[in-house]
CSV table of C-alpha atoms in Angstrom, one decimal:
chain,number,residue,atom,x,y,z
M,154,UNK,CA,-8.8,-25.9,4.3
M,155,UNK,CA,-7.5,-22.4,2.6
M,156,UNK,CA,-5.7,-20.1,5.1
M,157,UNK,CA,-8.6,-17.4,4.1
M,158,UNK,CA,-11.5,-20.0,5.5
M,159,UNK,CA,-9.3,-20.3,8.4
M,160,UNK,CA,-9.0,-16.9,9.3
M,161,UNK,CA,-12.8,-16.1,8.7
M,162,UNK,CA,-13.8,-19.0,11.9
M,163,UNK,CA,-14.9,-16.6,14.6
M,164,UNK,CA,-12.1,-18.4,16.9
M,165,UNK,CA,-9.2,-15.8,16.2
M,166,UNK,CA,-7.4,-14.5,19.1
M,167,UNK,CA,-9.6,-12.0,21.5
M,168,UNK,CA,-9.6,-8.3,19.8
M,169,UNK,CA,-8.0,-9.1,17.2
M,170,UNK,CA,-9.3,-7.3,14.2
M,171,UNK,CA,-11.0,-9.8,11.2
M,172,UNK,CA,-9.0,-10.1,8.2
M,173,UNK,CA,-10.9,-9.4,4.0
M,174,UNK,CA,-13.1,-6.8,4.9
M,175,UNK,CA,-13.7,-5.5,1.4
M,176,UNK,CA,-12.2,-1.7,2.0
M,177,UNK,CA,-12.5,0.4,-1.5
M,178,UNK,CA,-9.3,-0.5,-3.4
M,179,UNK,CA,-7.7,1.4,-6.6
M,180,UNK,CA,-6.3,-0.5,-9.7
M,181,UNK,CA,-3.6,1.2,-12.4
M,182,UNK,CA,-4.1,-0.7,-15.9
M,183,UNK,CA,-1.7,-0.9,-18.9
M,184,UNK,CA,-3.8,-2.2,-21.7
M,185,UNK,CA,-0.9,-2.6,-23.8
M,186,UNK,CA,0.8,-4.8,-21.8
M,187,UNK,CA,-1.6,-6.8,-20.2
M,188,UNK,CA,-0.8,-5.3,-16.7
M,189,UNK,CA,-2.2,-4.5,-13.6
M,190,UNK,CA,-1.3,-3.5,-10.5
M,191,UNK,CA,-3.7,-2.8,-7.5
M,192,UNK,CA,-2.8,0.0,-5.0
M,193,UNK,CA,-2.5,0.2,-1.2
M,194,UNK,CA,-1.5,3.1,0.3
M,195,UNK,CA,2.1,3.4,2.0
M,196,UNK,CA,3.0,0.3,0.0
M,197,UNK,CA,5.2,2.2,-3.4
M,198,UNK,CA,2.3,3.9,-4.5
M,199,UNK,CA,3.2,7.3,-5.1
M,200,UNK,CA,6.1,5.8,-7.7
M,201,UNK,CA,4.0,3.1,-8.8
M,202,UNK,CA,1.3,5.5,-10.3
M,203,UNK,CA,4.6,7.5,-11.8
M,204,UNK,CA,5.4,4.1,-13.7
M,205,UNK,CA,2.3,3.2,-15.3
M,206,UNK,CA,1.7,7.2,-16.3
M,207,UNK,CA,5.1,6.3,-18.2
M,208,UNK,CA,3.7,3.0,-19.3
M,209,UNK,CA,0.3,4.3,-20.6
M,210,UNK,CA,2.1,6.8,-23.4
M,211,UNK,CA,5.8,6.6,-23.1
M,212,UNK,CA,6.8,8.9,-26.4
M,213,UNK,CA,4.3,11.7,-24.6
M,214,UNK,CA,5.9,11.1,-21.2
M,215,UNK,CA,9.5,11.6,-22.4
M,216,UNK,CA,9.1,14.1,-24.5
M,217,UNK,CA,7.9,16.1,-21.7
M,218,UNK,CA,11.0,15.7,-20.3
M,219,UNK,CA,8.8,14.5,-17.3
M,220,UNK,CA,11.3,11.9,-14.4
M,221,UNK,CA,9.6,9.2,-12.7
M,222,UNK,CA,10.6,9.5,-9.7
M,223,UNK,CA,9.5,13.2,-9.6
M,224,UNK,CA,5.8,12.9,-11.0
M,225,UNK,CA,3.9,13.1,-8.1
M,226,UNK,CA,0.4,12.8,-7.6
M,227,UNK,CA,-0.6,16.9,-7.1
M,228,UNK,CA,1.1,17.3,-10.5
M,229,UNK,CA,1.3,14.2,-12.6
M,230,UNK,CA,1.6,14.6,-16.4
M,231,UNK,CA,-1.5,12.0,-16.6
M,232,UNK,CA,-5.2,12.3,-15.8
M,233,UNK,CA,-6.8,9.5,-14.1
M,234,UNK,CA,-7.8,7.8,-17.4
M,235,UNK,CA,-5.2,4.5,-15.8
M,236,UNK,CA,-7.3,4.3,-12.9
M,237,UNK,CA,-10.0,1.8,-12.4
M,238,UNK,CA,-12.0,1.0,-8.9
M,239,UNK,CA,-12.2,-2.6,-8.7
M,240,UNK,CA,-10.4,-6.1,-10.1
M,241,UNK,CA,-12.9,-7.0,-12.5
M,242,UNK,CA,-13.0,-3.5,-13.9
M,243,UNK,CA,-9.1,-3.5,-14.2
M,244,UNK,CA,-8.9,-7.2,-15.3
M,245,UNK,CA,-11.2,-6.2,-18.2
M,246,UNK,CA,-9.1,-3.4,-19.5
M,247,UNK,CA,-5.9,-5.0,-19.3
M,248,UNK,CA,-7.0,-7.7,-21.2
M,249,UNK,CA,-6.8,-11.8,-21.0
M,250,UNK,CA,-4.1,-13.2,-19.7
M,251,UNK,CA,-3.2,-10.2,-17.4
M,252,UNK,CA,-0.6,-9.9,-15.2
M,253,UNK,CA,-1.6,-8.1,-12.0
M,254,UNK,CA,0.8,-7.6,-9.2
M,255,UNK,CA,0.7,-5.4,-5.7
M,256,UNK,CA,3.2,-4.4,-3.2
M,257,UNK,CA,2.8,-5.5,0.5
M,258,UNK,CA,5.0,-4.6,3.5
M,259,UNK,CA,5.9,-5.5,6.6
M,260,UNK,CA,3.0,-3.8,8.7
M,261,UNK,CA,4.7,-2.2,11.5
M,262,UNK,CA,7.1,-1.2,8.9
M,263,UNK,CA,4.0,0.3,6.9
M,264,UNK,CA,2.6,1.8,10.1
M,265,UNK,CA,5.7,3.7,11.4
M,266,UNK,CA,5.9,5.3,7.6
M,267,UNK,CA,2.1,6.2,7.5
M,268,UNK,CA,2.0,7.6,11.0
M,269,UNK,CA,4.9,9.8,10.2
M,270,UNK,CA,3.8,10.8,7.3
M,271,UNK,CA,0.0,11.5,7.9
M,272,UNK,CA,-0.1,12.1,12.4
M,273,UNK,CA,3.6,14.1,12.5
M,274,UNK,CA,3.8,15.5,9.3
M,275,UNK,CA,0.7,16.2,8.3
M,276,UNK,CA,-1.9,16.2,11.4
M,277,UNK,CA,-4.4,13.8,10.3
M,278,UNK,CA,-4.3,12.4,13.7
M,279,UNK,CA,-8.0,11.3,14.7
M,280,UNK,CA,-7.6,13.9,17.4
M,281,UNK,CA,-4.8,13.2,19.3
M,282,UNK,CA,-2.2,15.7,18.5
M,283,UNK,CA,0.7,13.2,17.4
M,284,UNK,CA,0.3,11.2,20.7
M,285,UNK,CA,1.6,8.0,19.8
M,286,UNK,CA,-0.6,5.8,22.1
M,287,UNK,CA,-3.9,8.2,21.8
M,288,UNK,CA,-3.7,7.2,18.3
M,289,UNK,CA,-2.7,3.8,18.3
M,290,UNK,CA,-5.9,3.1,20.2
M,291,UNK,CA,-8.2,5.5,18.3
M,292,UNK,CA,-7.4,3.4,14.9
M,293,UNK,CA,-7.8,0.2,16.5
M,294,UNK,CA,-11.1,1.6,17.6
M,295,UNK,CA,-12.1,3.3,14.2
M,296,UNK,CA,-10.9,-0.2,12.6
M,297,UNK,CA,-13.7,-2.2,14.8
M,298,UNK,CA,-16.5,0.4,14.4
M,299,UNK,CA,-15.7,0.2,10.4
M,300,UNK,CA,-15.4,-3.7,10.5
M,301,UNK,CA,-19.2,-4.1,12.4
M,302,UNK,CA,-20.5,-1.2,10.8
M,303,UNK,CA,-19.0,1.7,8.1
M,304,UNK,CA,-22.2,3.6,8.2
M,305,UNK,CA,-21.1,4.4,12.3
M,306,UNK,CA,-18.0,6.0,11.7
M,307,UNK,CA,-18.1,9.5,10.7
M,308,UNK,CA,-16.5,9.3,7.1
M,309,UNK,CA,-14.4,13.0,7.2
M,310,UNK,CA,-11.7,13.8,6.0
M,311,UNK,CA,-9.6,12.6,8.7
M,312,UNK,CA,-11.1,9.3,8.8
M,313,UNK,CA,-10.5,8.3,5.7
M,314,UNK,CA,-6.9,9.2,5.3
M,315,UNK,CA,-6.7,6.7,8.2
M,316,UNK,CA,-8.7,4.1,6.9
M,317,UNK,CA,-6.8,4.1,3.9
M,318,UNK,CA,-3.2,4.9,5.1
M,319,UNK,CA,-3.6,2.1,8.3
M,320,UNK,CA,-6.4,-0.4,7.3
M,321,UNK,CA,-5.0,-4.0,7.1
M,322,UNK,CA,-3.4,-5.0,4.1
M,323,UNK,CA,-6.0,-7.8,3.8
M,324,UNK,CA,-8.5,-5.2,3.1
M,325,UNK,CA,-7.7,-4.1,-0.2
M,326,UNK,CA,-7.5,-5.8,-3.5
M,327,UNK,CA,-10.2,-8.7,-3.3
M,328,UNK,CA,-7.3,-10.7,-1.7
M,329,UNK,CA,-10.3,-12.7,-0.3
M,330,UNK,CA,-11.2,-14.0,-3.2
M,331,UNK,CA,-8.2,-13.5,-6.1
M,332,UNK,CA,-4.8,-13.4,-3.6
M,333,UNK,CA,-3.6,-16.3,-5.7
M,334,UNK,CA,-3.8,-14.7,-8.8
M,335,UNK,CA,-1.4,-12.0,-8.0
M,336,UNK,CA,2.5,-11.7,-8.0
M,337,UNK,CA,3.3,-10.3,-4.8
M,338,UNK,CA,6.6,-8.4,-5.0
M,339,UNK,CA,7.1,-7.6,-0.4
M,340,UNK,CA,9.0,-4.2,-0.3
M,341,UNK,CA,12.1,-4.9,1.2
M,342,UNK,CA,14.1,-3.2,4.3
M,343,UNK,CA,17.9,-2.6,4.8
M,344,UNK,CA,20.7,-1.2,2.5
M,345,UNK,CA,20.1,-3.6,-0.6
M,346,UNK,CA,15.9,-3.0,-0.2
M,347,UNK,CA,15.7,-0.7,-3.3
M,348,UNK,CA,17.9,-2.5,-5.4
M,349,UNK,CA,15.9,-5.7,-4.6
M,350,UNK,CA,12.8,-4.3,-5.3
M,351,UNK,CA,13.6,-2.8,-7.7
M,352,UNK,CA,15.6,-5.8,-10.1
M,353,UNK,CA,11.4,-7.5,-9.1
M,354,UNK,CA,9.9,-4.7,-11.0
M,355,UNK,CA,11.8,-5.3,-13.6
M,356,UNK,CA,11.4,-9.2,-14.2
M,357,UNK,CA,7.4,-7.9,-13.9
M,358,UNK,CA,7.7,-5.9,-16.5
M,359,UNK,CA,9.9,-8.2,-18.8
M,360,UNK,CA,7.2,-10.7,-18.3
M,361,UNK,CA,4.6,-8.0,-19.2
M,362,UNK,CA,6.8,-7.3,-22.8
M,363,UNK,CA,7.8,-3.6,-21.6
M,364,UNK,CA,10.7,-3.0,-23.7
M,365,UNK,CA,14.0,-3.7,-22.0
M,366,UNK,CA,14.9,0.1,-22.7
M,367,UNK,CA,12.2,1.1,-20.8
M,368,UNK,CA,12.6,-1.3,-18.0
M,369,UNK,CA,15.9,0.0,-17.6
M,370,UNK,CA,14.5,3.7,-17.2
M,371,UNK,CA,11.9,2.3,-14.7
M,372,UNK,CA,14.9,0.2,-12.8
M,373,UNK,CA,17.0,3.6,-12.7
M,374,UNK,CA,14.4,5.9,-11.1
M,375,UNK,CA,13.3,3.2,-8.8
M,376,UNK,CA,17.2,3.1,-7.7
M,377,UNK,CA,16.8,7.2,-6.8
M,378,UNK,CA,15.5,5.9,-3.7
M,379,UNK,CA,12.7,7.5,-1.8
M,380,UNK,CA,9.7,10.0,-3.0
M,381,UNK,CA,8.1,13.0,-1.7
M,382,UNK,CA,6.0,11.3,0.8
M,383,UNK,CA,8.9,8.8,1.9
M,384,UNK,CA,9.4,8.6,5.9
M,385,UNK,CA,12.1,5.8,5.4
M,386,UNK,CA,15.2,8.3,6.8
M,387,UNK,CA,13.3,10.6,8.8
M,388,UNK,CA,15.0,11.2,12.4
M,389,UNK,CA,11.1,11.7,13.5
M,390,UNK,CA,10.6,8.1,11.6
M,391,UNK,CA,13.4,6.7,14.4
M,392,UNK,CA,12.1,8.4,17.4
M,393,UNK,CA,8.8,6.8,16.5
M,394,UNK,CA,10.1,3.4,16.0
M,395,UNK,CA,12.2,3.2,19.4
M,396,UNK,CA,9.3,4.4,21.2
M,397,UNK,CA,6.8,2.2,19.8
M,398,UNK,CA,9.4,-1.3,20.0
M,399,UNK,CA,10.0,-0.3,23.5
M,400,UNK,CA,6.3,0.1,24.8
M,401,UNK,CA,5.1,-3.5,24.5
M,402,UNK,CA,1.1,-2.8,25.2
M,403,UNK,CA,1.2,-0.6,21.8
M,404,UNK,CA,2.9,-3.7,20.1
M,405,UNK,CA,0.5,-5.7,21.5
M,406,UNK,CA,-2.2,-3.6,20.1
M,407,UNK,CA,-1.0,-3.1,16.4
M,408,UNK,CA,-0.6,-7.3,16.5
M,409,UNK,CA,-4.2,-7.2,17.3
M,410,UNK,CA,-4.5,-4.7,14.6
M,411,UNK,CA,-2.2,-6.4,11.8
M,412,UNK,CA,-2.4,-9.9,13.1
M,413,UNK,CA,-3.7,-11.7,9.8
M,414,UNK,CA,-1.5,-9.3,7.6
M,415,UNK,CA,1.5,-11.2,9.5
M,416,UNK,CA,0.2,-14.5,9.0
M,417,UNK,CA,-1.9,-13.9,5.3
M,418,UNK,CA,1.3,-12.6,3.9
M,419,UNK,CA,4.1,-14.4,5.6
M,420,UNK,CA,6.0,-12.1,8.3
M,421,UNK,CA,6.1,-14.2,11.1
């Protein structure tokens, strides 16, 4: 039986929450190479919507003396005109014979740099004024309410930066239904993660037919390291982490939280 029927049996572990719950997702397209790439947030997708702005008119990009790993969302050189809402949408634009690929990450990994990024830095906290365990079990809360029932949770501002920044990674891009149709590239930790991630980019792309000089620009700016919204060297990043590793009913929480996104995408 496919993992996916497996997970869907109503005998998971007690609170755990239910993996493919079909969470609003966002595609990038490249129509002229045939590529796709679907986007979850805190998973390389501030720099990953900087590459396919470059893909979708190189000449314009570069003559604009515009850097990849410095186009940022508030002011990219590109509209929205790469964007698309759902597989079938993207899959149509890019053509037969796509390739579509996403980013996943290890989701306490994933976690620490979203809750640093949108609870420290930025306040969207659900209410409890960057209180590590008040918000822990606020978005394991939100996460059930949403799961039995979007229309109950009160769909602010707030609450959907969380939903979109912490949701499992099993709710986003139709991995219910496509997951084996993707390449999955897992954004690596420790002093040789960029570089790794980077060189998997690159055999993408040279799949895809993206000229090998513009690989190599893509492989370059990658190998800059981290963008605006990046958490990864952040002392308030550490303080977060030793906390949270050290209090094992939080742990135990964001396992019932992420507990198919171990399993679905191989971190155990």
């Amino acid at each position: 039986m496919p993992l996916s029927q497996t997970i869907k049996k109503k005998n998971r572990p007690p609170g755990v929450i239910p993996a493919y719950f079909h969470y609003g997702s966002q595609f990038l397209v490249a129509p002229e190479y045939h590529l796709a790439t679907c986007q979850i947030s805190k998973n390389m997708a501030t720099i990953r919507f900087s590459i396919f702005c470059f893909l979708n008119d190189i000449e314009k990009f570069l003559q604009a003396n515009r850097t990849i790993s410095e186009d940022f969302w508030d002011y990219s050189f590109c509209n929205d005109h790469f964007r698309r809402k759902d597989l079938k949408s993207a899959l149509d634009v890019a053509g037969a014979n796509a390739t579509i690929f996403a980013v996943i990450r290890h989701p306490i990994e994933r976690f620490l740099s979203g809750y640093v990024d949108r609870c420290v830095n930025r306040q969207y906290c659900l209410g409890c004024n960057r209180d590590l365990k008040c918000f822990v079990e606020m978005l394991y809360r939100t996460l059930v309410k949403y799961y039995e029932n979007p229309s109950d949770v009160v769909q602010d501002k707030t609450t959907e930066h969380v939903l979109r920044h912490f949701a499992p990674q099993t709710w986003f891009c139709d991995f219910e239904n496509h997951k084996n149709e993707y390449v999955l590239l897992k954004q690596h930790v420790g002093p040789n993660g960029t570089h790794r991630i980077a060189d998997e980019f690159y055999e993408v792309f040279e799949k895809a037919g993206v000229l090998s000089e513009h690989r190599a620009i893509i492989h370059k700016e990658m190998l800059k390291g981290t963008t605006v919204h990046s958490t990864s060297q952040s002392l308030a990043r550490k303080e977060v982490r030793e906390r949270l590793l050290a209090d094992l009913y939080l742990m135990g929480r964001l396992l019932q939280i992420y507990y198919y996104d171990f399993i679905e995408f191989d971190f155990i």
